[in-house]
mmCIF file of C-alpha atoms and ligand atoms in Angstrom:
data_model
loop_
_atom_site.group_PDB
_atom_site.id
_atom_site.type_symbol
_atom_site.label_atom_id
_atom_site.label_comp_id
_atom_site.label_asym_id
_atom_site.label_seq_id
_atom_site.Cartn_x
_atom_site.Cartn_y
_atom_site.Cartn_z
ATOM 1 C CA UNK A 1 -2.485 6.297 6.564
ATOM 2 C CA UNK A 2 -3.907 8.874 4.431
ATOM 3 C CA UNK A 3 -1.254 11.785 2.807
ATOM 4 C CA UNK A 4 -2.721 14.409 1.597
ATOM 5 C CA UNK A 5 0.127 15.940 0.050
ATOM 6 C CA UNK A 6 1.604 15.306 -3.483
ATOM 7 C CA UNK A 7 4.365 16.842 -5.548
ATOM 8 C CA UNK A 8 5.058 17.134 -8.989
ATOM 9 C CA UNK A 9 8.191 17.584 -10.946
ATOM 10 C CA UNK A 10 6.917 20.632 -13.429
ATOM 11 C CA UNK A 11 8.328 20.523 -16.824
ATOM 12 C CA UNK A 12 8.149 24.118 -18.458
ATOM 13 C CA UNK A 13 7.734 23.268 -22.130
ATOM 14 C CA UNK A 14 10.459 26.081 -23.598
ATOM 15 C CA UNK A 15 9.064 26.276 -26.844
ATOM 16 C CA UNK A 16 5.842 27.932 -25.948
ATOM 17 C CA UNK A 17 6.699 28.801 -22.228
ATOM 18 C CA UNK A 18 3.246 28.289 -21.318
ATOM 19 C CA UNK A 19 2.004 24.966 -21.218
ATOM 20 C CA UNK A 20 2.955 22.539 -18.117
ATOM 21 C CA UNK A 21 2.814 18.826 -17.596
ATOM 22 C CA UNK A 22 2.681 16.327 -14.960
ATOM 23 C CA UNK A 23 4.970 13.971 -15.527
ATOM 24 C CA UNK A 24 5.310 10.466 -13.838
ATOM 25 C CA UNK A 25 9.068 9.154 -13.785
ATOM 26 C CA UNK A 26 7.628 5.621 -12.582
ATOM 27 C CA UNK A 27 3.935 4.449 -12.482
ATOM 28 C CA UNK A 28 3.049 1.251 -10.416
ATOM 29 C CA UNK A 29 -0.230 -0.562 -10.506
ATOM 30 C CA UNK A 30 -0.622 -2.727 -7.668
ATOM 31 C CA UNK A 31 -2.699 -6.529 -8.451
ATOM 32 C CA UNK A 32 -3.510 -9.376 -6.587
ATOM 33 C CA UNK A 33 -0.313 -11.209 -7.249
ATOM 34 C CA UNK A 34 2.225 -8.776 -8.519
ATOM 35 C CA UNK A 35 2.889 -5.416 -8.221
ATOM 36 C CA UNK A 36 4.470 -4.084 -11.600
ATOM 37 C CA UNK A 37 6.149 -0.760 -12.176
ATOM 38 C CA UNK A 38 6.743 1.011 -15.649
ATOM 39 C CA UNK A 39 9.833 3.509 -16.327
ATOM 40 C CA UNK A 40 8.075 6.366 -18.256
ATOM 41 C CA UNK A 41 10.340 8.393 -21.079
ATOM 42 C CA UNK A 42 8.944 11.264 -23.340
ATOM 43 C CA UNK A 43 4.998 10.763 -22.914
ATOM 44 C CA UNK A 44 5.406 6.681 -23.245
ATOM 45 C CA UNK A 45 5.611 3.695 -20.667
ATOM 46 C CA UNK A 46 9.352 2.527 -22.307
ATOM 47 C CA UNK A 47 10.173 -0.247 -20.134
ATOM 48 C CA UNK A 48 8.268 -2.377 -17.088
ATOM 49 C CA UNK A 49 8.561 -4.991 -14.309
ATOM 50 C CA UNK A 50 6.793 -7.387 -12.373
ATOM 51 C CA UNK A 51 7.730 -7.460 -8.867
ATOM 52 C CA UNK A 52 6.763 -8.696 -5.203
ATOM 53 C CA UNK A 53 4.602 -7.017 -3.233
ATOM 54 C CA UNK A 54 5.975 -5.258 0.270
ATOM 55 C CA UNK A 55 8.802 -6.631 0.010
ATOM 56 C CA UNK A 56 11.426 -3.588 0.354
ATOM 57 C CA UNK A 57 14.799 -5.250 -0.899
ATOM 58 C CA UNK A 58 13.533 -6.198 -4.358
ATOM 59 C CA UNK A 59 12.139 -2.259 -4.494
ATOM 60 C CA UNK A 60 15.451 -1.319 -3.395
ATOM 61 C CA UNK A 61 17.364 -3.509 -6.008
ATOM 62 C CA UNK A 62 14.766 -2.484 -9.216
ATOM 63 C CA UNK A 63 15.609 1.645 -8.281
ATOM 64 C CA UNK A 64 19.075 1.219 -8.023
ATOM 65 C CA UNK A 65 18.818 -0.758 -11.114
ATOM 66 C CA UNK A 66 17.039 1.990 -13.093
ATOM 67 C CA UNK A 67 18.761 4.998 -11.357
ATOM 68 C CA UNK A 68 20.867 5.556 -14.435
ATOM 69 C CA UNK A 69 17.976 6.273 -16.749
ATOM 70 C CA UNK A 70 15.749 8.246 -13.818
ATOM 71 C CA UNK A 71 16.561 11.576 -12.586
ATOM 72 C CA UNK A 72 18.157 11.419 -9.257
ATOM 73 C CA UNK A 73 14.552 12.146 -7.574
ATOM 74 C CA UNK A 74 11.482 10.290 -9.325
ATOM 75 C CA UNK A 75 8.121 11.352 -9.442
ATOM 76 C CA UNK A 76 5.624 8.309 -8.930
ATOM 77 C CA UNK A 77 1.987 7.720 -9.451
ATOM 78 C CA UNK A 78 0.595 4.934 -7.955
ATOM 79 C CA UNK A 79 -2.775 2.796 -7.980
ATOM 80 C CA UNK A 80 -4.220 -0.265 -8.379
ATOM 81 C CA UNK A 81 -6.493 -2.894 -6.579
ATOM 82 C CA UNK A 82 -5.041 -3.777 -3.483
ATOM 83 C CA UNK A 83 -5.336 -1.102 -1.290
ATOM 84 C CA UNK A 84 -2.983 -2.424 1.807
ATOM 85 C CA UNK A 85 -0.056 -3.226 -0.626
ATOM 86 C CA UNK A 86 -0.369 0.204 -2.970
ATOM 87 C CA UNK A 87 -0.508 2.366 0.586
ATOM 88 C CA UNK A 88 2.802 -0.077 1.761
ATOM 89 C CA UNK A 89 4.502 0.861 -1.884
ATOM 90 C CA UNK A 90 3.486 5.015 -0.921
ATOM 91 C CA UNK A 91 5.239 5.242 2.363
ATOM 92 C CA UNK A 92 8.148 3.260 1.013
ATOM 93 C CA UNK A 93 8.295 5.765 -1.800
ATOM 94 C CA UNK A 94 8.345 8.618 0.715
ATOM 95 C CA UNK A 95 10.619 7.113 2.942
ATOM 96 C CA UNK A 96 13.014 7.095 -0.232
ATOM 97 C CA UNK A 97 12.643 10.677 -0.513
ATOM 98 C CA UNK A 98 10.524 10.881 -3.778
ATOM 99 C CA UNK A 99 7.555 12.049 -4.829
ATOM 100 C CA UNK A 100 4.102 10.330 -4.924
ATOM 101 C CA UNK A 101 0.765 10.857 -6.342
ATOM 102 C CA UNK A 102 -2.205 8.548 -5.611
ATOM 103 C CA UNK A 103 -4.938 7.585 -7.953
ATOM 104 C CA UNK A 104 -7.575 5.917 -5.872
ATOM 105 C CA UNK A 105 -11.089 7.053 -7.350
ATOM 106 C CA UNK A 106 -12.378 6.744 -10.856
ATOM 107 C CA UNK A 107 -13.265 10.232 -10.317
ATOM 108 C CA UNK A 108 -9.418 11.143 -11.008
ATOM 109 C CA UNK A 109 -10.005 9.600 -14.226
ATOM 110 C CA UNK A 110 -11.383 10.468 -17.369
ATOM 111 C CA UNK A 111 -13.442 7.795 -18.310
ATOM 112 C CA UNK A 112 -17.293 7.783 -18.430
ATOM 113 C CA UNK A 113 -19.083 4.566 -16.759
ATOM 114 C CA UNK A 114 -22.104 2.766 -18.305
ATOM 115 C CA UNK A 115 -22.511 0.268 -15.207
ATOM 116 C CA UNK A 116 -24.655 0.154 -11.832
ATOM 117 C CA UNK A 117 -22.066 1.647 -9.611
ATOM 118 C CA UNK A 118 -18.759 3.220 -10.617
ATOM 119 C CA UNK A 119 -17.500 2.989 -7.479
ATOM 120 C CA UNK A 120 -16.782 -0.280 -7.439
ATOM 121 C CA UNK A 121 -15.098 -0.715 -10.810
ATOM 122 C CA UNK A 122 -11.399 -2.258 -10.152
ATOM 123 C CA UNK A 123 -9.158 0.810 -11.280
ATOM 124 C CA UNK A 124 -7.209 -1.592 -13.347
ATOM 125 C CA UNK A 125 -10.171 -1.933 -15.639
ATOM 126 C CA UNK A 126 -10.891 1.176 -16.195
ATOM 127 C CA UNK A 127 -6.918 2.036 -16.905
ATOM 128 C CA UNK A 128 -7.242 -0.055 -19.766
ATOM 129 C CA UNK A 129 -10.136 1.386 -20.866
ATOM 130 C CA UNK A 130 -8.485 4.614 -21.038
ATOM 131 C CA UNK A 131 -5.257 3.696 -22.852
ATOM 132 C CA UNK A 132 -7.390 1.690 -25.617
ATOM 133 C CA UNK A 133 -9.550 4.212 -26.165
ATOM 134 C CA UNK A 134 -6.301 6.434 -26.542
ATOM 135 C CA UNK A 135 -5.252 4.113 -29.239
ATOM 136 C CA UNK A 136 -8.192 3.069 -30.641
ATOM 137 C CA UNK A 137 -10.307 6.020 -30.969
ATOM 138 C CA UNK A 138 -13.781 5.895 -32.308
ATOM 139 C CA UNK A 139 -13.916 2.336 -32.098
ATOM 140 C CA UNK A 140 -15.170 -0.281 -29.562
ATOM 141 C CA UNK A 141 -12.725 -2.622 -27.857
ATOM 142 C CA UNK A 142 -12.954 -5.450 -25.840
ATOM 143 C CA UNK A 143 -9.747 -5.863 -23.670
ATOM 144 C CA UNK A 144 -8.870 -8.794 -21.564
ATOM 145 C CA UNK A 145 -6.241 -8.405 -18.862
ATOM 146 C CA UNK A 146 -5.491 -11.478 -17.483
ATOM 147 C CA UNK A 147 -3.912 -11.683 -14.322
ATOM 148 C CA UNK A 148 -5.213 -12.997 -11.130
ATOM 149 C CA UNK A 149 -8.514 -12.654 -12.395
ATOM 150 C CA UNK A 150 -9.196 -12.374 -15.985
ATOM 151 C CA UNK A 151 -11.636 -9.380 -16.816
ATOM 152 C CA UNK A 152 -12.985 -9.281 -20.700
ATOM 153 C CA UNK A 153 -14.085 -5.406 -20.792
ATOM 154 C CA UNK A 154 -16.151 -3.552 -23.229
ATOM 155 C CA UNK A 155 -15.384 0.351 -24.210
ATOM 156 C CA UNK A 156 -17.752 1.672 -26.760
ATOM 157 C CA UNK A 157 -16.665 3.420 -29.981
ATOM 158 C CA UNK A 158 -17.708 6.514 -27.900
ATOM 159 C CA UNK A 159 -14.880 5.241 -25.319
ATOM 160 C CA UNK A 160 -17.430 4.632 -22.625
ATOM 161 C CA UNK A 161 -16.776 1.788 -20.371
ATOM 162 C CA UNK A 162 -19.676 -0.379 -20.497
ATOM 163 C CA UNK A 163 -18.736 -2.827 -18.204
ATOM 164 C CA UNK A 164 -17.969 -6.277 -18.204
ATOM 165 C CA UNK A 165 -16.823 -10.026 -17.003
ATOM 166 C CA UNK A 166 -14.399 -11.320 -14.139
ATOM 167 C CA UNK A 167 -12.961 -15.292 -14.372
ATOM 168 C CA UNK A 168 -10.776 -16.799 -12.047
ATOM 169 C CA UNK A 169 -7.076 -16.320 -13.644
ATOM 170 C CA UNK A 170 -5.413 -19.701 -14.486
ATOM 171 C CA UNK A 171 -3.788 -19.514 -11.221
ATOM 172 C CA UNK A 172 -6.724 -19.107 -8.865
ATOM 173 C CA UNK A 173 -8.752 -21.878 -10.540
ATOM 174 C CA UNK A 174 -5.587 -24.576 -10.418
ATOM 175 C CA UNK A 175 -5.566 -23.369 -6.672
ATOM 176 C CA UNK A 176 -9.249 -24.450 -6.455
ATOM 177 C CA UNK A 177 -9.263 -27.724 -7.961
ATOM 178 C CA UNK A 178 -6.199 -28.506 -5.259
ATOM 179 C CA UNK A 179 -8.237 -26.943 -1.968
ATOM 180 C CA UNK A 180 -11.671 -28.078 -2.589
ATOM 181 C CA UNK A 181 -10.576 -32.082 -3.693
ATOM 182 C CA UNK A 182 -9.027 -34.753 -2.229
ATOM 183 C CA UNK A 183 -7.041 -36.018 -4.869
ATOM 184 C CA UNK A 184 -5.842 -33.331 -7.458
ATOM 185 C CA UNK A 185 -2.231 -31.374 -6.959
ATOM 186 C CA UNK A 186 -1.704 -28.374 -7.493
ATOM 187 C CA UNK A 187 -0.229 -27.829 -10.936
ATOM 188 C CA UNK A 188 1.681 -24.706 -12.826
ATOM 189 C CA UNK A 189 0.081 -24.046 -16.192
ATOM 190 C CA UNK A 190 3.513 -24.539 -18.069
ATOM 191 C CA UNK A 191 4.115 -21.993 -21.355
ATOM 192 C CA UNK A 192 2.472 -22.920 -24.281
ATOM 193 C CA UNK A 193 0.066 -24.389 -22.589
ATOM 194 C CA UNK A 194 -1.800 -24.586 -25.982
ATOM 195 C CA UNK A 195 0.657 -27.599 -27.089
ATOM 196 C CA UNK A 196 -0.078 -30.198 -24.314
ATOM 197 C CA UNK A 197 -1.693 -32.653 -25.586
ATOM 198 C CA UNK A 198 -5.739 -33.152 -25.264
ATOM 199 C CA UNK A 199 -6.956 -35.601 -24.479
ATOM 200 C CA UNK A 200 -4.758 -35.084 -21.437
ATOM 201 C CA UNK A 201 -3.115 -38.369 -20.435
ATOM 202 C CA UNK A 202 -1.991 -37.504 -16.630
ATOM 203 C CA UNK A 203 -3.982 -35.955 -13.917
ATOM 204 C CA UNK A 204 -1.680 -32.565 -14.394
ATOM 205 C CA UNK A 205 -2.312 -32.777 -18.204
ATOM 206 C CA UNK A 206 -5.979 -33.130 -17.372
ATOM 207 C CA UNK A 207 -5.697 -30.469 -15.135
ATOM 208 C CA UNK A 208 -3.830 -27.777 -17.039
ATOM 209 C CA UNK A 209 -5.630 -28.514 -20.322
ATOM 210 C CA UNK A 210 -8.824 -27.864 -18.528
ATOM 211 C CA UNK A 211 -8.337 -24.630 -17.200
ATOM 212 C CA UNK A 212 -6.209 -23.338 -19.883
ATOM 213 C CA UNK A 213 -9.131 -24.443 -22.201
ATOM 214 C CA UNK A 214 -11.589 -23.197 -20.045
ATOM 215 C CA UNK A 215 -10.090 -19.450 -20.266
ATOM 216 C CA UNK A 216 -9.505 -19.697 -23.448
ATOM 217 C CA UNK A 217 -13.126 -20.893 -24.554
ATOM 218 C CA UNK A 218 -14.862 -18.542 -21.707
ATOM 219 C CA UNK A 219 -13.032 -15.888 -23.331
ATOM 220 C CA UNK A 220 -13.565 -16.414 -26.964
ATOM 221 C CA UNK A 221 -17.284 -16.844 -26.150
ATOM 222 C CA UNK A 222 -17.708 -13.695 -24.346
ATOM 223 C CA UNK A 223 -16.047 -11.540 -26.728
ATOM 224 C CA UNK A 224 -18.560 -12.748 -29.570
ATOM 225 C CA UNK A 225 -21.267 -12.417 -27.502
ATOM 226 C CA UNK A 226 -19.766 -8.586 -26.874
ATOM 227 C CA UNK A 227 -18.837 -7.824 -30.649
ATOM 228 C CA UNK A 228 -22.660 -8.951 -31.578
ATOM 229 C CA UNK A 229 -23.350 -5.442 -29.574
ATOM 230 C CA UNK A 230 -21.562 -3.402 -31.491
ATOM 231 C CA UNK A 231 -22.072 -1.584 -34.370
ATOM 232 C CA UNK A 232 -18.561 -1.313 -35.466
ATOM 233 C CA UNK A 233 -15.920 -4.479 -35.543
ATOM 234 C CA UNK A 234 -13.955 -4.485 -31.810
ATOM 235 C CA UNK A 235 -10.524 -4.256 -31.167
ATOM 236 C CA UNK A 236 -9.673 -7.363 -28.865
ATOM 237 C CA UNK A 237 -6.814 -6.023 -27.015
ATOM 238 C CA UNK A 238 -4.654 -8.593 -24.415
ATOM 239 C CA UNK A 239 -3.116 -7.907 -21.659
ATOM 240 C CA UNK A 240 -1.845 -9.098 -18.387
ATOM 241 C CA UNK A 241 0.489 -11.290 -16.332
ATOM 242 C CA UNK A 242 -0.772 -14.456 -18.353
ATOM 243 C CA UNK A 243 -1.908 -12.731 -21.574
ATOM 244 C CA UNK A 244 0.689 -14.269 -23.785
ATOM 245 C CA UNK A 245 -0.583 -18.008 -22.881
ATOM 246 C CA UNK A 246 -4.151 -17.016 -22.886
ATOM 247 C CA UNK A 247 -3.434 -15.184 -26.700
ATOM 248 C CA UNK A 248 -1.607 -18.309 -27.645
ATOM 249 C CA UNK A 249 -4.627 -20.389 -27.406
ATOM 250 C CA UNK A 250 -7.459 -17.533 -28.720
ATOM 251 C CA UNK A 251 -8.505 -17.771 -32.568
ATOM 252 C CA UNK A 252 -9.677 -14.499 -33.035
ATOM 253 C CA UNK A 253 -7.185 -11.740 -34.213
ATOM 254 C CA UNK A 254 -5.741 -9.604 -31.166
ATOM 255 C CA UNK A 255 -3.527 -6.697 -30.485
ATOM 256 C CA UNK A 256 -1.125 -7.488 -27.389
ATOM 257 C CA UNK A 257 -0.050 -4.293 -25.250
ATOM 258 C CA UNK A 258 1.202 -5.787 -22.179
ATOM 259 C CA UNK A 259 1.332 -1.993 -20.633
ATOM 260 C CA UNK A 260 -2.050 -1.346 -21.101
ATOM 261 C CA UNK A 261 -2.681 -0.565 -17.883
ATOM 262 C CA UNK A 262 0.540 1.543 -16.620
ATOM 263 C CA UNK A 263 -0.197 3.578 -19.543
ATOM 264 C CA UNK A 264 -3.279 4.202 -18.483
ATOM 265 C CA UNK A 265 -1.939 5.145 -15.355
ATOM 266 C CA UNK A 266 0.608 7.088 -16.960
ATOM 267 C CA UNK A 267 -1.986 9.361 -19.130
ATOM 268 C CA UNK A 268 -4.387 9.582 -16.110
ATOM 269 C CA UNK A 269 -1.424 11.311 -14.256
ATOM 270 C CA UNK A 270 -0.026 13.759 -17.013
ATOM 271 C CA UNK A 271 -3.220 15.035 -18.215
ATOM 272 C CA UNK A 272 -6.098 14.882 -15.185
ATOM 273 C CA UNK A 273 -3.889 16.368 -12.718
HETATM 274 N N1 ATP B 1 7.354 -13.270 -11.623
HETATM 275 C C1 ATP B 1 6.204 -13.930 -11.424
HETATM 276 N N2 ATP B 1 6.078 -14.741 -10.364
HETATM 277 C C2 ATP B 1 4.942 -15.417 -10.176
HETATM 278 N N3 ATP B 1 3.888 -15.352 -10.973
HETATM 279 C C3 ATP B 1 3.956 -14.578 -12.029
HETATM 280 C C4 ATP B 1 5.101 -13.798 -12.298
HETATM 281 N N4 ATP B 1 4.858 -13.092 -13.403
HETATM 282 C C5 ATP B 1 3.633 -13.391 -13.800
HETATM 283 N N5 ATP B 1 3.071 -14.313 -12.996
HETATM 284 C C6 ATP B 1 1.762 -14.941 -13.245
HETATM 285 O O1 ATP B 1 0.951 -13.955 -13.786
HETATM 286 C C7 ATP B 1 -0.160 -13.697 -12.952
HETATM 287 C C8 ATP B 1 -0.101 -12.285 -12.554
HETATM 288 O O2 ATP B 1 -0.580 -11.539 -13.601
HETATM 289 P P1 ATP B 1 -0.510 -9.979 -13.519
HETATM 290 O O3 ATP B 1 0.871 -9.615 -13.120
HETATM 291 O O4 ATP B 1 -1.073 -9.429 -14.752
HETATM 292 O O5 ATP B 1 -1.533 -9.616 -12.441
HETATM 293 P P2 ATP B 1 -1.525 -9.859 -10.873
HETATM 294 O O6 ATP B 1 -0.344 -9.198 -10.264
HETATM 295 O O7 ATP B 1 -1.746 -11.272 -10.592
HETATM 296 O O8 ATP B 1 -2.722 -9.129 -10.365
HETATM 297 P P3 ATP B 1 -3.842 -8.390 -11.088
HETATM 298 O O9 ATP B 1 -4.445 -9.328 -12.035
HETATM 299 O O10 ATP B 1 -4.735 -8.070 -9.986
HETATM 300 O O11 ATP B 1 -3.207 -7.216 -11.734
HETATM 301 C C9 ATP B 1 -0.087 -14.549 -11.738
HETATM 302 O O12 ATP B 1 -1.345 -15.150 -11.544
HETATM 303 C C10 ATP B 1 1.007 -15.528 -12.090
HETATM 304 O O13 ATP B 1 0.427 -16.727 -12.577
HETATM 305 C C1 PAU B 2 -11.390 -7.944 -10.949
HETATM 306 C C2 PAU B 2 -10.058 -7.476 -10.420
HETATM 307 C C3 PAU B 2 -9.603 -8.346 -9.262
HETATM 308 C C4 PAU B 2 -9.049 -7.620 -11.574
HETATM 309 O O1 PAU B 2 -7.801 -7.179 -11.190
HETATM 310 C C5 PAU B 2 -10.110 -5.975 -10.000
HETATM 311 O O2 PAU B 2 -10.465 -5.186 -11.091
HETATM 312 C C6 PAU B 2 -11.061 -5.739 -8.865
HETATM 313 O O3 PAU B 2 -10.744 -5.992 -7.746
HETATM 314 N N1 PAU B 2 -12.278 -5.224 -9.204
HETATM 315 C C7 PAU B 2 -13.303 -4.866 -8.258
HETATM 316 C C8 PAU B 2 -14.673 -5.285 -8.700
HETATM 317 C C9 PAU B 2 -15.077 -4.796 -10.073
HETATM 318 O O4 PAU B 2 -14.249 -4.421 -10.884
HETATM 319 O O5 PAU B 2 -16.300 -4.808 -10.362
HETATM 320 K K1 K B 3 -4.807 -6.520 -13.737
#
């Protein structure tokens, strides 16, 4: 159902009396897997959580779990790449009484796109492409958010998104191996993956050592290949549901922000409002 209205809780800044902001209260960016929420404090993402998608009780339970640190009345922005579960999060928003604004178009964002057709971008991407060029400006960075796919993105030093990769997450390729083969379970790839032992000496070992390794190695590669383009040394920023494991594992020195891309929701709703 489309809703065409949103409402913002307007902050008057007293000191100068002129300048208004936007604020979000909570910011959710809906993936494949999870959906994750961030509490918001003073311009900064201060606290977030991972969370089932449509399921109303565990909503219910994270509120009332932050209500003492929110005002009584939040003020939501809400996006991501699953469309059905971000519109199910909206209406169950509303039907709390709070406030809810939608950020479904890279248009709302202000990002320029170096790639064939914008449209098609995953929002997600492009969130982190804002928040690292926010942190990183004037230099080219290379983020990989690895969730249910891993994407290994390349901003410019001019902060224009110039596109990118998209792997099966370590999830999605140990659910492969199980569907497509007669004979292989599925496995969990355990923390610290990066410790099992290789040669692998059980099927699961064998298993989890070669997708782990084959994330870890697809990713190392393509951020080489994606430094050689630039004329200034890249951040490598990591992010993600599995960003920790895939870190653990990555030689190459990295900057960890695991709310890359609420923040970038976050600054896309207090400043392009
Ligand atoms: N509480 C959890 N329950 C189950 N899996 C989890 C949990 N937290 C993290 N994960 C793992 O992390 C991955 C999810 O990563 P992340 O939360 O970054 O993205 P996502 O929700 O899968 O979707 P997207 O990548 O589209 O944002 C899953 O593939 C899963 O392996
Ligand atoms: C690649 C994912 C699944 C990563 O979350 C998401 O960004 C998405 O659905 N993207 C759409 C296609 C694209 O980004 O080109
Ligand atoms: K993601």
């Amino acid at each position: 159902m489309q809703r065409q209205e949103t409402y913002f809780i307007i902050r008057e800044d007293t000191t100068t009396n002129s300048m208004k902001e936007f604020l979000s209260n909570i910011v959710a960016d809906i993936g494949n897997t999870r959906i994750k929420w961030g509490r918001c404090e003073q311009g900064k993402v201060v606290e977030a959580i991972s969370l089932p998608p449509e399921d109303f009780e565990a909503w219910y339970e994270q509120r009332t779990k932050w209500q003492s640190k929110l005002p009584h009345r939040c003020s939501w922005t809400i996006a991501g790449v699953q469309p059905a579960w971000r519109d199910t999060l909206i209406q169950w928003v509303e039907s709390q009484g709070e406030s809810v604004r939608k950020i479904d178009t890279f248009k709302q964002l202000n990002v320029t796109l170096a790639v064939d057709n914008p449209n098609r971008v995953g929002l997600d991407r492009l969130f982190n492409a804002l928040a690292a060029r926010e942190e990183f400006p004037n230099r080219p960075a290379i983020i990989v958010d690895a969730g249910t796919a891993i994407t290994v993105d390349l901003v410019d030093d001019k902060g224009v998104f110039q596109g990118g990769s998209i792997l099966p997450g370590l999830g999605l390729m140990s659910k492969a191996l199980n569907a497509y083969t007669a004979l292989l379970p599925l496995v969990e790839i355990p923390d610290h993956p990066e410790e099992l032992p290789l040669p692998g000496k059980n099927t699961a070992q064998a298993i989890q050592t070669g997708i782990y390794w084959q994330a870890v190695g697809g990713v190392a590669y393509i951020c080489d290949r994606m430094n050689r383009l630039t004329n200034k040394e890249a951040v490598v920023i990591i992010t993600g549901g599995n960003g920790l494991k895939l870190n653990a594992g990555l030689k190459i020195s990295t900057q960890v922000r695991p709310f890359l891309t609420l923040e970038g929701i976050r600054m896309t709703a207090e400043k392009h409002s």
